[in-house]
Short mmCIF file of C-alpha atoms in Angstrom, two decimals:
data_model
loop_
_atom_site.label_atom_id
_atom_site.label_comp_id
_atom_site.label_asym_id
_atom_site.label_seq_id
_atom_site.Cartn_x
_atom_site.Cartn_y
_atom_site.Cartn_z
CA UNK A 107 7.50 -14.00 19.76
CA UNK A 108 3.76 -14.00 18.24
CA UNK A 109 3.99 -13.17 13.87
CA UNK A 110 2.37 -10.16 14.80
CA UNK A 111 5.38 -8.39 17.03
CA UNK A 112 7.62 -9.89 14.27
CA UNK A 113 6.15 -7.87 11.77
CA UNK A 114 6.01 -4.76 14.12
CA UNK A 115 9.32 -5.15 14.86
CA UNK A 116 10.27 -5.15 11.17
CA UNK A 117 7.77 -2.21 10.54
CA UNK A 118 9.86 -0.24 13.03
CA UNK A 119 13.56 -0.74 12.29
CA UNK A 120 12.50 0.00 8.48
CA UNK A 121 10.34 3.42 9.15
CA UNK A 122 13.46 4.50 11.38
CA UNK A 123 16.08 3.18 8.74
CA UNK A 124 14.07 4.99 5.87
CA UNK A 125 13.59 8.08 8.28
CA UNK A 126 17.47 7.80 8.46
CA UNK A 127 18.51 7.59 4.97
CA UNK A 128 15.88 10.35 4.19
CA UNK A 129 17.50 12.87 6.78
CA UNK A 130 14.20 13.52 8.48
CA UNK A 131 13.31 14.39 12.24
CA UNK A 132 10.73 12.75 13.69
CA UNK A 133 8.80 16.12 14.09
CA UNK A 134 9.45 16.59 10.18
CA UNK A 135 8.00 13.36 9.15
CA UNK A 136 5.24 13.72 11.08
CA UNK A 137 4.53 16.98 9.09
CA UNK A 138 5.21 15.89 6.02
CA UNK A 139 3.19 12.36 6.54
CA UNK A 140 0.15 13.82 8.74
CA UNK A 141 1.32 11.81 11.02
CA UNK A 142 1.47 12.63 14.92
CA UNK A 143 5.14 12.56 16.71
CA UNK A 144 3.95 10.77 19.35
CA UNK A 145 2.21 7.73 16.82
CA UNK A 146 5.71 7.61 15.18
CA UNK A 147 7.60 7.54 18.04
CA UNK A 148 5.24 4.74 19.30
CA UNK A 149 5.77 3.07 15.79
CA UNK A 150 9.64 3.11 15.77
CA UNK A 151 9.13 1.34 19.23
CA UNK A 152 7.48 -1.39 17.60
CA UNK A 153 3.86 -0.43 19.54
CA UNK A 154 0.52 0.23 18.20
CA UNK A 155 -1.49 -0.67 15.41
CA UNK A 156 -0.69 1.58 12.53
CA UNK A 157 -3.58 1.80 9.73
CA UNK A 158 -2.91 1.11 6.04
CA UNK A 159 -3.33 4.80 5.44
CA UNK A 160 -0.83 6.20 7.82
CA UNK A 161 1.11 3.55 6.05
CA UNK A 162 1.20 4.95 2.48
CA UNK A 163 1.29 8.43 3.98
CA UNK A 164 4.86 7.38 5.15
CA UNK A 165 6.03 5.54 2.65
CA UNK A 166 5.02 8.18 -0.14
CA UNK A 167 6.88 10.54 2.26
CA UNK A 168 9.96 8.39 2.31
CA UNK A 169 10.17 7.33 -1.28
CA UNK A 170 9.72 3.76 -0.39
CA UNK A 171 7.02 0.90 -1.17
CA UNK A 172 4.80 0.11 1.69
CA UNK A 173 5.86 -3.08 1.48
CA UNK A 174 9.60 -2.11 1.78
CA UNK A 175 8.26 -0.93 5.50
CA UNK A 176 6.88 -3.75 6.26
CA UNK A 177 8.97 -6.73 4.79
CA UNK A 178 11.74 -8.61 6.97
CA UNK A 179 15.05 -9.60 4.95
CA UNK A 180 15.00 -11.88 1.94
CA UNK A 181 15.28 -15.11 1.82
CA UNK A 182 16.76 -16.44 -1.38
CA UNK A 183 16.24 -15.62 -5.39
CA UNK A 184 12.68 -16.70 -5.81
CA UNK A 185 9.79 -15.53 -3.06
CA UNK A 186 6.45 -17.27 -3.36
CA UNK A 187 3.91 -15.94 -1.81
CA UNK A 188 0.28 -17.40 -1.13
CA UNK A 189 -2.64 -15.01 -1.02
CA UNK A 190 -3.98 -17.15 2.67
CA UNK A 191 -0.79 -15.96 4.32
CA UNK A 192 -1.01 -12.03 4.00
CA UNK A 193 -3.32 -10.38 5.91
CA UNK A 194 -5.27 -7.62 4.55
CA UNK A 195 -3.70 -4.01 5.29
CA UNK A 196 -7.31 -2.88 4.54
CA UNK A 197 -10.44 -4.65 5.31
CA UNK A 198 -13.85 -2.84 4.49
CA UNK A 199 -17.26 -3.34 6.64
CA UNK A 200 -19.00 -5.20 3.85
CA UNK A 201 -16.27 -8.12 3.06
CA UNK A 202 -13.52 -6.19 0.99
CA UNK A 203 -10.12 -6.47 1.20
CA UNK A 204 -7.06 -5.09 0.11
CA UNK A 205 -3.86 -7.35 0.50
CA UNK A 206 -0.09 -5.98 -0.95
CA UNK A 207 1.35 -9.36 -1.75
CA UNK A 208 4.59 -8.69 -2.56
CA UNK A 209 6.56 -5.65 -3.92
CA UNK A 210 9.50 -6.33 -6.51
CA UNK A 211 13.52 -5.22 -5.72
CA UNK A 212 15.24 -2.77 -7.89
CA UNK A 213 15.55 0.99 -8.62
CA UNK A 214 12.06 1.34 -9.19
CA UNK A 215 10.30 -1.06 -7.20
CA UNK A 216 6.61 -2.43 -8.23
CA UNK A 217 3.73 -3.43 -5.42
CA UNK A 218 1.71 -6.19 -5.98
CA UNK A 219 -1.59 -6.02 -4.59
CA UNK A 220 -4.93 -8.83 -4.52
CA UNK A 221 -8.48 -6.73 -4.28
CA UNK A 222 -11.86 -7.62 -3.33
CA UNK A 223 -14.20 -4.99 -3.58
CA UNK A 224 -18.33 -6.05 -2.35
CA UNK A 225 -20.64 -4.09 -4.59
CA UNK A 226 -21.38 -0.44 -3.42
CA UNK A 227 -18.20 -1.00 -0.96
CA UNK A 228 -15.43 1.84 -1.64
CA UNK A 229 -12.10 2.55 -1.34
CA UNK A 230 -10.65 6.35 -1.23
CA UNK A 231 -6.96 6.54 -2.09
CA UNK A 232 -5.34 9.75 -1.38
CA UNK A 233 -3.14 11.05 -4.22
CA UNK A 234 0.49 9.29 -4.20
CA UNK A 235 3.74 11.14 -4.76
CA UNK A 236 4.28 12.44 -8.21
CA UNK A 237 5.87 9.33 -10.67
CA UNK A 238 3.34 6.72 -9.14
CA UNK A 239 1.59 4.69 -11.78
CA UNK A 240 -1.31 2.19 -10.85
CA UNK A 241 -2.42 -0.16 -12.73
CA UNK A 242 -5.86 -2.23 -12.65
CA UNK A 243 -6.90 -5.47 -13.94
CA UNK A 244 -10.42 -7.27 -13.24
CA UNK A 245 -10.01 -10.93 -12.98
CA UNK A 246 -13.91 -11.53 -11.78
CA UNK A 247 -16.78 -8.56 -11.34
CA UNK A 248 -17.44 -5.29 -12.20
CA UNK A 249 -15.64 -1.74 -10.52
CA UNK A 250 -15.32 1.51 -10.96
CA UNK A 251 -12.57 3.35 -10.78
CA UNK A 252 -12.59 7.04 -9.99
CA UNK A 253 -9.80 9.17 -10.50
CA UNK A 254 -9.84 13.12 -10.29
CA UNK A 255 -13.72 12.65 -10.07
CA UNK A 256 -14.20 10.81 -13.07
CA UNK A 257 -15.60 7.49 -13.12
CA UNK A 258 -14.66 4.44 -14.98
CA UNK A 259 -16.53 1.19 -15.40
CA UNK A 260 -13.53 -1.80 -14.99
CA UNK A 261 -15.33 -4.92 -16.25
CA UNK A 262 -13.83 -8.62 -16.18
CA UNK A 263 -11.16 -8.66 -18.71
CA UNK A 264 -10.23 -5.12 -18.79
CA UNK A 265 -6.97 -3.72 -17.52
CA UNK A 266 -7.08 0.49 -16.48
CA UNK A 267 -3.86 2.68 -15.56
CA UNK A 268 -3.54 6.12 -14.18
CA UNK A 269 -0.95 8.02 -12.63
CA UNK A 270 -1.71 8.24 -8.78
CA UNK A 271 -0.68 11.46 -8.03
CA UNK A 272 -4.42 12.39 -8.48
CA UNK A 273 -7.18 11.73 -5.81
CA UNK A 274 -8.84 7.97 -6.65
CA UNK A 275 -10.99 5.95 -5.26
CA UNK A 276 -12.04 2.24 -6.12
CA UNK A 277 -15.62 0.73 -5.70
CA UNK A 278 -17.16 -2.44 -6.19
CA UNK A 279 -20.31 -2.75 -8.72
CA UNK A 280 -22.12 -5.06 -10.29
CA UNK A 281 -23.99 -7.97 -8.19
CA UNK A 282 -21.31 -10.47 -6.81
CA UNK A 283 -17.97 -9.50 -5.56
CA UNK A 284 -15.04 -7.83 -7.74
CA UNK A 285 -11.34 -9.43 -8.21
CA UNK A 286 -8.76 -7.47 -9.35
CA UNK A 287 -5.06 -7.42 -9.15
CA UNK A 288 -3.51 -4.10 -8.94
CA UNK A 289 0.36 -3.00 -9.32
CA UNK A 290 1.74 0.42 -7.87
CA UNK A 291 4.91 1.59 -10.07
CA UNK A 292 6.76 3.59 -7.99
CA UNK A 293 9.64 6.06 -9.10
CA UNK A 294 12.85 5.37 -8.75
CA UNK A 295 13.87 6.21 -5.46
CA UNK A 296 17.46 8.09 -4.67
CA UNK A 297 20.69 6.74 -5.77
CA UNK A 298 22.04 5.11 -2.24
CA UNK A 299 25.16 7.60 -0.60
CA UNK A 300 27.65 6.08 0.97
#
């Protein structure tokens, strides 16, 4: 079995667990989401390609990380992971990348994510459910962050957070290509029923 049906295959038992503990149809998380019944029934198959927006469409929907959709089961007390072997969940025409490294256990789980953003290359988030913090900090380059149409200039050095239940978008500036390493707070999710 190739690493990418692995990953599929751990992509769909996790959207259909989630979409279990949650209580939801598949016609109702397709509402919710934006996402069509027949993509999600294709993704709980473990077929297609899903994009890295449809991906944080569900997850905001289901309370989880996006990472907690995609990961496979631990494997001991200490995860190291190298930046070489995650592929990018969103790749931009001019050389960007976006790559959610790892996302940390507990109540209130954190996403770590690795950026590259090529000058004049952008990024539009949609808003995240209400509770989501991101955080911001440039390791090498110059961005811009927008948030609620409101731009500000993230040089080298400089750490920005927002809450991202407001429309934001991230672009590269300056002349050479921007670094940054972002966390996602996300609220804590529902106590567990059983």
């Amino acid at each position: 079995m190739t690493e990418t049906e692995v990953a599929l295959r751990a992509l769909a038992s996790n959207v259909r667990a989630a979409r279990t503990r949650a209580g939801l149809s598949l016609d109702e998380l397709g509402r919710r989401a934006k996402v069509s019944k027949g993509a999600l029934v294709a993704l709980e198959k473990a077929q297609g390609n899903p994009n890295f927006a449809t991906l944080v469409r569900l997850a905001d929907t289901l309370g989880v990380s996006v990472s907690a959709l995609m990961e496979g089961r631990p494997e001991g007390r200490v995860r190291v992971v190298s930046a070489d072997m995650v592929m990018p969940l969103w790749a931009g025409e001019q050389g960007s990348e976006a790559r959610l490294m790892l996302t940390t256990s507990g109540p209130a789980p954190t996403e770590i994510w690795r950026w590259k953003l090529q000058p004049g290359e952008e990024y539009p988030s949609h808003p995240h459910q209400a509770g989501v913090v991101e955080t911001v900090s440039v390791t090498e380059g110059q961005m811009t962050l927008i948030v609620d149409g409101t731009e500000h200039p993230v040089d080298a050095g400089q750490t920005a957070t927002f809450d991202g239940d407001a429309p934001h978008a991230y672009r590269g500036t300056g002349t050479d290509a921007c670094h940054l390493i972002m966390t996602v707070h996300l609220p804590p999710g529902p106590a567990p029923t059983g």
